[in-house]
Amino acid sequence: MRLWKRLLAPVLAATLLAGCAAPAAPAERGEEAGLTFTDALGYEASIRSWERVVSLYGSFAETWQLAGGTLVGATSDAVEERNLDLEGAAVVGTVKEPNLEEIIAARPDFVILAADIAGQADLHGALVQADIPHAYYRADMFEEYLAMLEQFCAMTGRMDLYEKHGLAVQAEIQQVLEAVEGRDAPTVLLIRAFSTGAKAKGEDNLAGVILRDLGADNLVSRHESLLEELSMEEILAADPDFILLTTMGSSDEAALAYMRSAFEDNPAWAGLSAVRNGRYVLLPRQLFHYKPNARWGESYACLAEILYPDAPLP
């Protein structure tokens, strides 16, 4: 079933309260018990209060603020990458190396963590020992963001903000997907580049998920070897309609320099269909490197415009 049809159904309360992971048992909330649910790493989270919240991931810090919440602590990426207003909040280390002592010093009653970051996954035992309520989340696709936002808005009592930053964005995505429904699927090679290498990507990142939802034919589904090693020979053999590039790191420059030295300086690169037709595209970092949150609709529209320039997009 296409995503736009699935998005027509309301998010089930059980999924909502799981914080982006299907719960092992239904979440419960009572006036005195607070909120209990299974988080994205399968831990049972029991949150009794959320007056003093620390987020260890800038994207999730922004989601908490979009839900009307305030923070007493966040990692440096919340300021350096998301440009969030954190007046009065402590900086508790970096997203990859959060500082446990600074987290404890902030006296949080709820810590929000990213399930996919090893340095944060390793904090679970220490936070349990320190008796600090916490939960892990994952938001690699819009539905996970929507579930997280709904949970946060239920906690803050601001369901109006769920309508504004969640359901309204859901409607934007539905319009985009309906506009490209039934069109011929272009072949796409999605590359994530960094300063020392580059890899083809499938559906394990937000750009890959959006490509799937838009009906694109991601070449890694048929050429799994591209996931192991991205070689010029395989790119030439596949000759995709589009080559889409995302970057890692604090800026695009180092990743683009690697792409030039490893691929673009090869004379054969210019002969690729995607390059000849102007379909080798660097995707904007704010929409595809960082979690787009309330801008998920823009991410879908951006890729749809690239892949289907003749589609009657909203």
PDB file of N, CA, C and O in Angstrom, residues 157-201:
ATOM      1  N   GLY A 157       0.569  18.842  26.652  1.00  0.00           N
ATOM      2  CA  GLY A 157      -0.803  19.331  26.596  1.00  0.00           C
ATOM      3  C   GLY A 157      -1.055  20.273  25.436  1.00  0.00           C
ATOM      4  O   GLY A 157      -2.051  21.002  25.433  1.00  0.00           O
ATOM      5  N   ARG A 158      -0.190  20.258  24.409  1.00  0.00           N
ATOM      6  CA  ARG A 158      -0.312  21.174  23.271  1.00  0.00           C
ATOM      7  C   ARG A 158      -0.646  20.396  22.004  1.00  0.00           C
ATOM      8  O   ARG A 158       0.120  20.375  21.047  1.00  0.00           O
ATOM      9  N   MET A 159      -1.818  19.773  21.963  1.00  0.00           N
ATOM     10  CA  MET A 159      -2.208  19.029  20.774  1.00  0.00           C
ATOM     11  C   MET A 159      -2.460  19.948  19.584  1.00  0.00           C
ATOM     12  O   MET A 159      -2.471  19.495  18.441  1.00  0.00           O
ATOM     13  N   ASP A 160      -2.633  21.252  19.837  1.00  0.00           N
ATOM     14  CA  ASP A 160      -2.737  22.199  18.733  1.00  0.00           C
ATOM     15  C   ASP A 160      -1.440  22.235  17.937  1.00  0.00           C
ATOM     16  O   ASP A 160      -1.444  22.419  16.711  1.00  0.00           O
ATOM     17  N   LEU A 161      -0.306  22.017  18.613  1.00  0.00           N
ATOM     18  CA  LEU A 161       0.981  22.010  17.935  1.00  0.00           C
ATOM     19  C   LEU A 161       1.191  20.707  17.170  1.00  0.00           C
ATOM     20  O   LEU A 161       1.917  20.677  16.178  1.00  0.00           O
ATOM     21  N   TYR A 162       0.553  19.633  17.608  1.00  0.00           N
ATOM     22  CA  TYR A 162       0.566  18.398  16.828  1.00  0.00           C
ATOM     23  C   TYR A 162      -0.176  18.612  15.509  1.00  0.00           C
ATOM     24  O   TYR A 162       0.268  18.147  14.447  1.00  0.00           O
ATOM     25  N   GLU A 163      -1.289  19.323  15.560  1.00  0.00           N
ATOM     26  CA  GLU A 163      -2.014  19.655  14.335  1.00  0.00           C
ATOM     27  C   GLU A 163      -1.133  20.482  13.401  1.00  0.00           C
ATOM     28  O   GLU A 163      -1.058  20.216  12.198  1.00  0.00           O
ATOM     29  N   LYS A 164      -0.437  21.471  13.964  1.00  0.00           N
ATOM     30  CA  LYS A 164       0.345  22.418  13.155  1.00  0.00           C
ATOM     31  C   LYS A 164       1.608  21.784  12.583  1.00  0.00           C
ATOM     32  O   LYS A 164       1.906  21.940  11.387  1.00  0.00           O
ATOM     33  N   HIS A 165       2.371  21.095  13.420  1.00  0.00           N
ATOM     34  CA  HIS A 165       3.682  20.588  13.013  1.00  0.00           C
ATOM     35  C   HIS A 165       3.671  19.109  12.633  1.00  0.00           C
ATOM     36  O   HIS A 165       4.708  18.577  12.235  1.00  0.00           O
ATOM     37  N   GLY A 166       2.514  18.460  12.772  1.00  0.00           N
ATOM     38  CA  GLY A 166       2.409  17.052  12.432  1.00  0.00           C
ATOM     39  C   GLY A 166       1.380  16.763  11.375  1.00  0.00           C
ATOM     40  O   GLY A 166       1.715  16.425  10.241  1.00  0.00           O
ATOM     41  N   LEU A 167       0.108  16.938  11.707  1.00  0.00           N
ATOM     42  CA  LEU A 167      -0.955  16.583  10.767  1.00  0.00           C
ATOM     43  C   LEU A 167      -0.955  17.474   9.527  1.00  0.00           C
ATOM     44  O   LEU A 167      -1.258  17.007   8.430  1.00  0.00           O
ATOM     45  N   ALA A 168      -0.626  18.752   9.681  1.00  0.00           N
ATOM     46  CA  ALA A 168      -0.558  19.640   8.514  1.00  0.00           C
ATOM     47  C   ALA A 168       0.571  19.202   7.578  1.00  0.00           C
ATOM     48  O   ALA A 168       0.424  19.243   6.348  1.00  0.00           O
ATOM     49  N   VAL A 169       1.684  18.756   8.139  1.00  0.00           N
ATOM     50  CA  VAL A 169       2.799  18.257   7.334  1.00  0.00           C
ATOM     51  C   VAL A 169       2.409  16.938   6.670  1.00  0.00           C
ATOM     52  O   VAL A 169       2.740  16.681   5.507  1.00  0.00           O
ATOM     53  N   GLN A 170       1.687  16.103   7.392  1.00  0.00           N
ATOM     54  CA  GLN A 170       1.182  14.859   6.825  1.00  0.00           C
ATOM     55  C   GLN A 170       0.344  15.125   5.584  1.00  0.00           C
ATOM     56  O   GLN A 170       0.466  14.434   4.564  1.00  0.00           O
ATOM     57  N   ALA A 171      -0.503  16.145   5.642  1.00  0.00           N
ATOM     58  CA  ALA A 171      -1.342  16.497   4.497  1.00  0.00           C
ATOM     59  C   ALA A 171      -0.491  16.962   3.316  1.00  0.00           C
ATOM     60  O   ALA A 171      -0.789  16.641   2.155  1.00  0.00           O
ATOM     61  N   GLU A 172       0.589  17.706   3.586  1.00  0.00           N
ATOM     62  CA  GLU A 172       1.490  18.144   2.515  1.00  0.00           C
ATOM     63  C   GLU A 172       2.101  16.932   1.806  1.00  0.00           C
ATOM     64  O   GLU A 172       2.179  16.896   0.570  1.00  0.00           O
ATOM     65  N   ILE A 173       2.545  15.960   2.585  1.00  0.00           N
ATOM     66  CA  ILE A 173       3.163  14.765   2.014  1.00  0.00           C
ATOM     67  C   ILE A 173       2.157  13.984   1.178  1.00  0.00           C
ATOM     68  O   ILE A 173       2.468  13.517   0.072  1.00  0.00           O
ATOM     69  N   GLN A 174       0.953  13.856   1.665  1.00  0.00           N
ATOM     70  CA  GLN A 174      -0.077  13.139   0.922  1.00  0.00           C
ATOM     71  C   GLN A 174      -0.322  13.780  -0.440  1.00  0.00           C
ATOM     72  O   GLN A 174      -0.463  13.089  -1.454  1.00  0.00           O
ATOM     73  N   GLN A 175      -0.348  15.098  -0.478  1.00  0.00           N
ATOM     74  CA  GLN A 175      -0.572  15.804  -1.742  1.00  0.00           C
ATOM     75  C   GLN A 175       0.565  15.523  -2.726  1.00  0.00           C
ATOM     76  O   GLN A 175       0.323  15.315  -3.927  1.00  0.00           O
ATOM     77  N   VAL A 176       1.791  15.514  -2.244  1.00  0.00           N
ATOM     78  CA  VAL A 176       2.936  15.241  -3.112  1.00  0.00           C
ATOM     79  C   VAL A 176       2.865  13.816  -3.658  1.00  0.00           C
ATOM     80  O   VAL A 176       3.043  13.581  -4.864  1.00  0.00           O
ATOM     81  N   LEU A 177       2.582  12.847  -2.799  1.00  0.00           N
ATOM     82  CA  LEU A 177       2.549  11.453  -3.226  1.00  0.00           C
ATOM     83  C   LEU A 177       1.411  11.182  -4.201  1.00  0.00           C
ATOM     84  O   LEU A 177       1.558  10.407  -5.148  1.00  0.00           O
ATOM     85  N   GLU A 178       0.296  11.827  -3.989  1.00  0.00           N
ATOM     86  CA  GLU A 178      -0.823  11.670  -4.921  1.00  0.00           C
ATOM     87  C   GLU A 178      -0.472  12.253  -6.292  1.00  0.00           C
ATOM     88  O   GLU A 178      -0.889  11.727  -7.326  1.00  0.00           O
ATOM     89  N   ALA A 179       0.322  13.323  -6.299  1.00  0.00           N
ATOM     90  CA  ALA A 179       0.682  13.985  -7.559  1.00  0.00           C
ATOM     91  C   ALA A 179       1.591  13.121  -8.423  1.00  0.00           C
ATOM     92  O   ALA A 179       1.590  13.253  -9.657  1.00  0.00           O
ATOM     93  N   VAL A 180       2.384  12.222  -7.804  1.00  0.00           N
ATOM     94  CA  VAL A 180       3.316  11.398  -8.587  1.00  0.00           C
ATOM     95  C   VAL A 180       2.837   9.960  -8.712  1.00  0.00           C
ATOM     96  O   VAL A 180       3.526   9.131  -9.319  1.00  0.00           O
ATOM     97  N   GLU A 181       1.678   9.659  -8.169  1.00  0.00           N
ATOM     98  CA  GLU A 181       1.138   8.294  -8.208  1.00  0.00           C
ATOM     99  C   GLU A 181       1.033   7.790  -9.654  1.00  0.00           C
ATOM    100  O   GLU A 181       0.539   8.477 -10.546  1.00  0.00           O
ATOM    101  N   GLY A 182       1.558   6.578  -9.895  1.00  0.00           N
ATOM    102  CA  GLY A 182       1.413   5.932 -11.192  1.00  0.00           C
ATOM    103  C   GLY A 182       2.406   6.356 -12.249  1.00  0.00           C
ATOM    104  O   GLY A 182       2.350   5.846 -13.383  1.00  0.00           O
ATOM    105  N   ARG A 183       3.326   7.230 -11.956  1.00  0.00           N
ATOM    106  CA  ARG A 183       4.313   7.659 -12.961  1.00  0.00           C
ATOM    107  C   ARG A 183       5.427   6.632 -13.093  1.00  0.00           C
ATOM    108  O   ARG A 183       5.706   5.862 -12.173  1.00  0.00           O
ATOM    109  N   ASP A 184       6.081   6.629 -14.263  1.00  0.00           N
ATOM    110  CA  ASP A 184       7.178   5.697 -14.509  1.00  0.00           C
ATOM    111  C   ASP A 184       8.308   5.950 -13.514  1.00  0.00           C
ATOM    112  O   ASP A 184       8.702   7.103 -13.284  1.00  0.00           O
ATOM    113  N   ALA A 185       8.833   4.888 -12.944  1.00  0.00           N
ATOM    114  CA  ALA A 185       9.854   5.010 -11.901  1.00  0.00           C
ATOM    115  C   ALA A 185      11.230   5.233 -12.515  1.00  0.00           C
ATOM    116  O   ALA A 185      11.720   4.389 -13.278  1.00  0.00           O
ATOM    117  N   PRO A 186      11.885   6.335 -12.196  1.00  0.00           N
ATOM    118  CA  PRO A 186      13.256   6.538 -12.661  1.00  0.00           C
ATOM    119  C   PRO A 186      14.224   5.712 -11.817  1.00  0.00           C
ATOM    120  O   PRO A 186      13.951   5.399 -10.651  1.00  0.00           O
ATOM    121  N   THR A 187      15.367   5.331 -12.396  1.00  0.00           N
ATOM    122  CA  THR A 187      16.404   4.647 -11.633  1.00  0.00           C
ATOM    123  C   THR A 187      17.273   5.693 -10.937  1.00  0.00           C
ATOM    124  O   THR A 187      17.605   6.734 -11.509  1.00  0.00           O
ATOM    125  N   VAL A 188      17.614   5.407  -9.687  1.00  0.00           N
ATOM    126  CA  VAL A 188      18.331   6.382  -8.863  1.00  0.00           C
ATOM    127  C   VAL A 188      19.477   5.694  -8.143  1.00  0.00           C
ATOM    128  O   VAL A 188      19.316   4.594  -7.596  1.00  0.00           O
ATOM    129  N   LEU A 189      20.629   6.337  -8.129  1.00  0.00           N
ATOM    130  CA  LEU A 189      21.729   5.942  -7.260  1.00  0.00           C
ATOM    131  C   LEU A 189      21.852   7.009  -6.183  1.00  0.00           C
ATOM    132  O   LEU A 189      22.134   8.168  -6.484  1.00  0.00           O
ATOM    133  N   LEU A 190      21.610   6.614  -4.942  1.00  0.00           N
ATOM    134  CA  LEU A 190      21.716   7.532  -3.811  1.00  0.00           C
ATOM    135  C   LEU A 190      23.065   7.305  -3.148  1.00  0.00           C
ATOM    136  O   LEU A 190      23.390   6.188  -2.741  1.00  0.00           O
ATOM    137  N   ILE A 191      23.855   8.361  -3.043  1.00  0.00           N
ATOM    138  CA  ILE A 191      25.204   8.273  -2.483  1.00  0.00           C
ATOM    139  C   ILE A 191      25.292   9.157  -1.249  1.00  0.00           C
ATOM    140  O   ILE A 191      24.844  10.307  -1.267  1.00  0.00           O
ATOM    141  N   ARG A 192      25.871   8.617  -0.190  1.00  0.00           N
ATOM    142  CA  ARG A 192      26.234   9.440   0.967  1.00  0.00           C
ATOM    143  C   ARG A 192      27.751   9.559   0.986  1.00  0.00           C
ATOM    144  O   ARG A 192      28.464   8.557   1.075  1.00  0.00           O
ATOM    145  N   ALA A 193      28.245  10.776   0.873  1.00  0.00           N
ATOM    146  CA  ALA A 193      29.687  11.014   0.811  1.00  0.00           C
ATOM    147  C   ALA A 193      30.176  11.679   2.089  1.00  0.00           C
ATOM    148  O   ALA A 193      29.450  12.438   2.731  1.00  0.00           O
ATOM    149  N   PHE A 194      31.411  11.370   2.442  1.00  0.00           N
ATOM    150  CA  PHE A 194      32.062  12.016   3.575  1.00  0.00           C
ATOM    151  C   PHE A 194      33.503  12.289   3.178  1.00  0.00           C
ATOM    152  O   PHE A 194      33.871  12.098   2.011  1.00  0.00           O
ATOM    153  N   SER A 195      34.313  12.765   4.093  1.00  0.00           N
ATOM    154  CA  SER A 195      35.639  13.256   3.719  1.00  0.00           C
ATOM    155  C   SER A 195      36.579  12.172   3.231  1.00  0.00           C
ATOM    156  O   SER A 195      37.519  12.450   2.475  1.00  0.00           O
ATOM    157  N   THR A 196      36.340  10.924   3.619  1.00  0.00           N
ATOM    158  CA  THR A 196      37.265   9.851   3.262  1.00  0.00           C
ATOM    159  C   THR A 196      36.622   8.735   2.450  1.00  0.00           C
ATOM    160  O   THR A 196      37.253   7.704   2.203  1.00  0.00           O
ATOM    161  N   GLY A 197      35.391   8.908   2.023  1.00  0.00           N
ATOM    162  CA  GLY A 197      34.751   7.842   1.271  1.00  0.00           C
ATOM    163  C   GLY A 197      33.333   8.180   0.862  1.00  0.00           C
ATOM    164  O   GLY A 197      32.835   9.283   1.107  1.00  0.00           O
ATOM    165  N   ALA A 198      32.694   7.216   0.235  1.00  0.00           N
ATOM    166  CA  ALA A 198      31.311   7.376  -0.197  1.00  0.00           C
ATOM    167  C   ALA A 198      30.672   6.001  -0.278  1.00  0.00           C
ATOM    168  O   ALA A 198      31.340   5.014  -0.615  1.00  0.00           O
ATOM    169  N   LYS A 199      29.375   5.934   0.050  1.00  0.00           N
ATOM    170  CA  LYS A 199      28.648   4.679   0.017  1.00  0.00           C
ATOM    171  C   LYS A 199      27.286   4.869  -0.627  1.00  0.00           C
ATOM    172  O   LYS A 199      26.659   5.915  -0.461  1.00  0.00           O
ATOM    173  N   ALA A 200      26.848   3.861  -1.350  1.00  0.00           N
ATOM    174  CA  ALA A 200      25.473   3.853  -1.841  1.00  0.00           C
ATOM    175  C   ALA A 200      24.556   3.564  -0.666  1.00  0.00           C
ATOM    176  O   ALA A 200      24.920   2.839   0.266  1.00  0.00           O
ATOM    177  N   LYS A 201      23.358   4.128  -0.692  1.00  0.00           N
ATOM    178  CA  LYS A 201      22.432   3.989   0.429  1.00  0.00           C
ATOM    179  C   LYS A 201      21.089   3.462  -0.052  1.00  0.00           C
ATOM    180  O   LYS A 201      20.630   3.776  -1.149  1.00  0.00           O
TER     181      LYS A 201
END
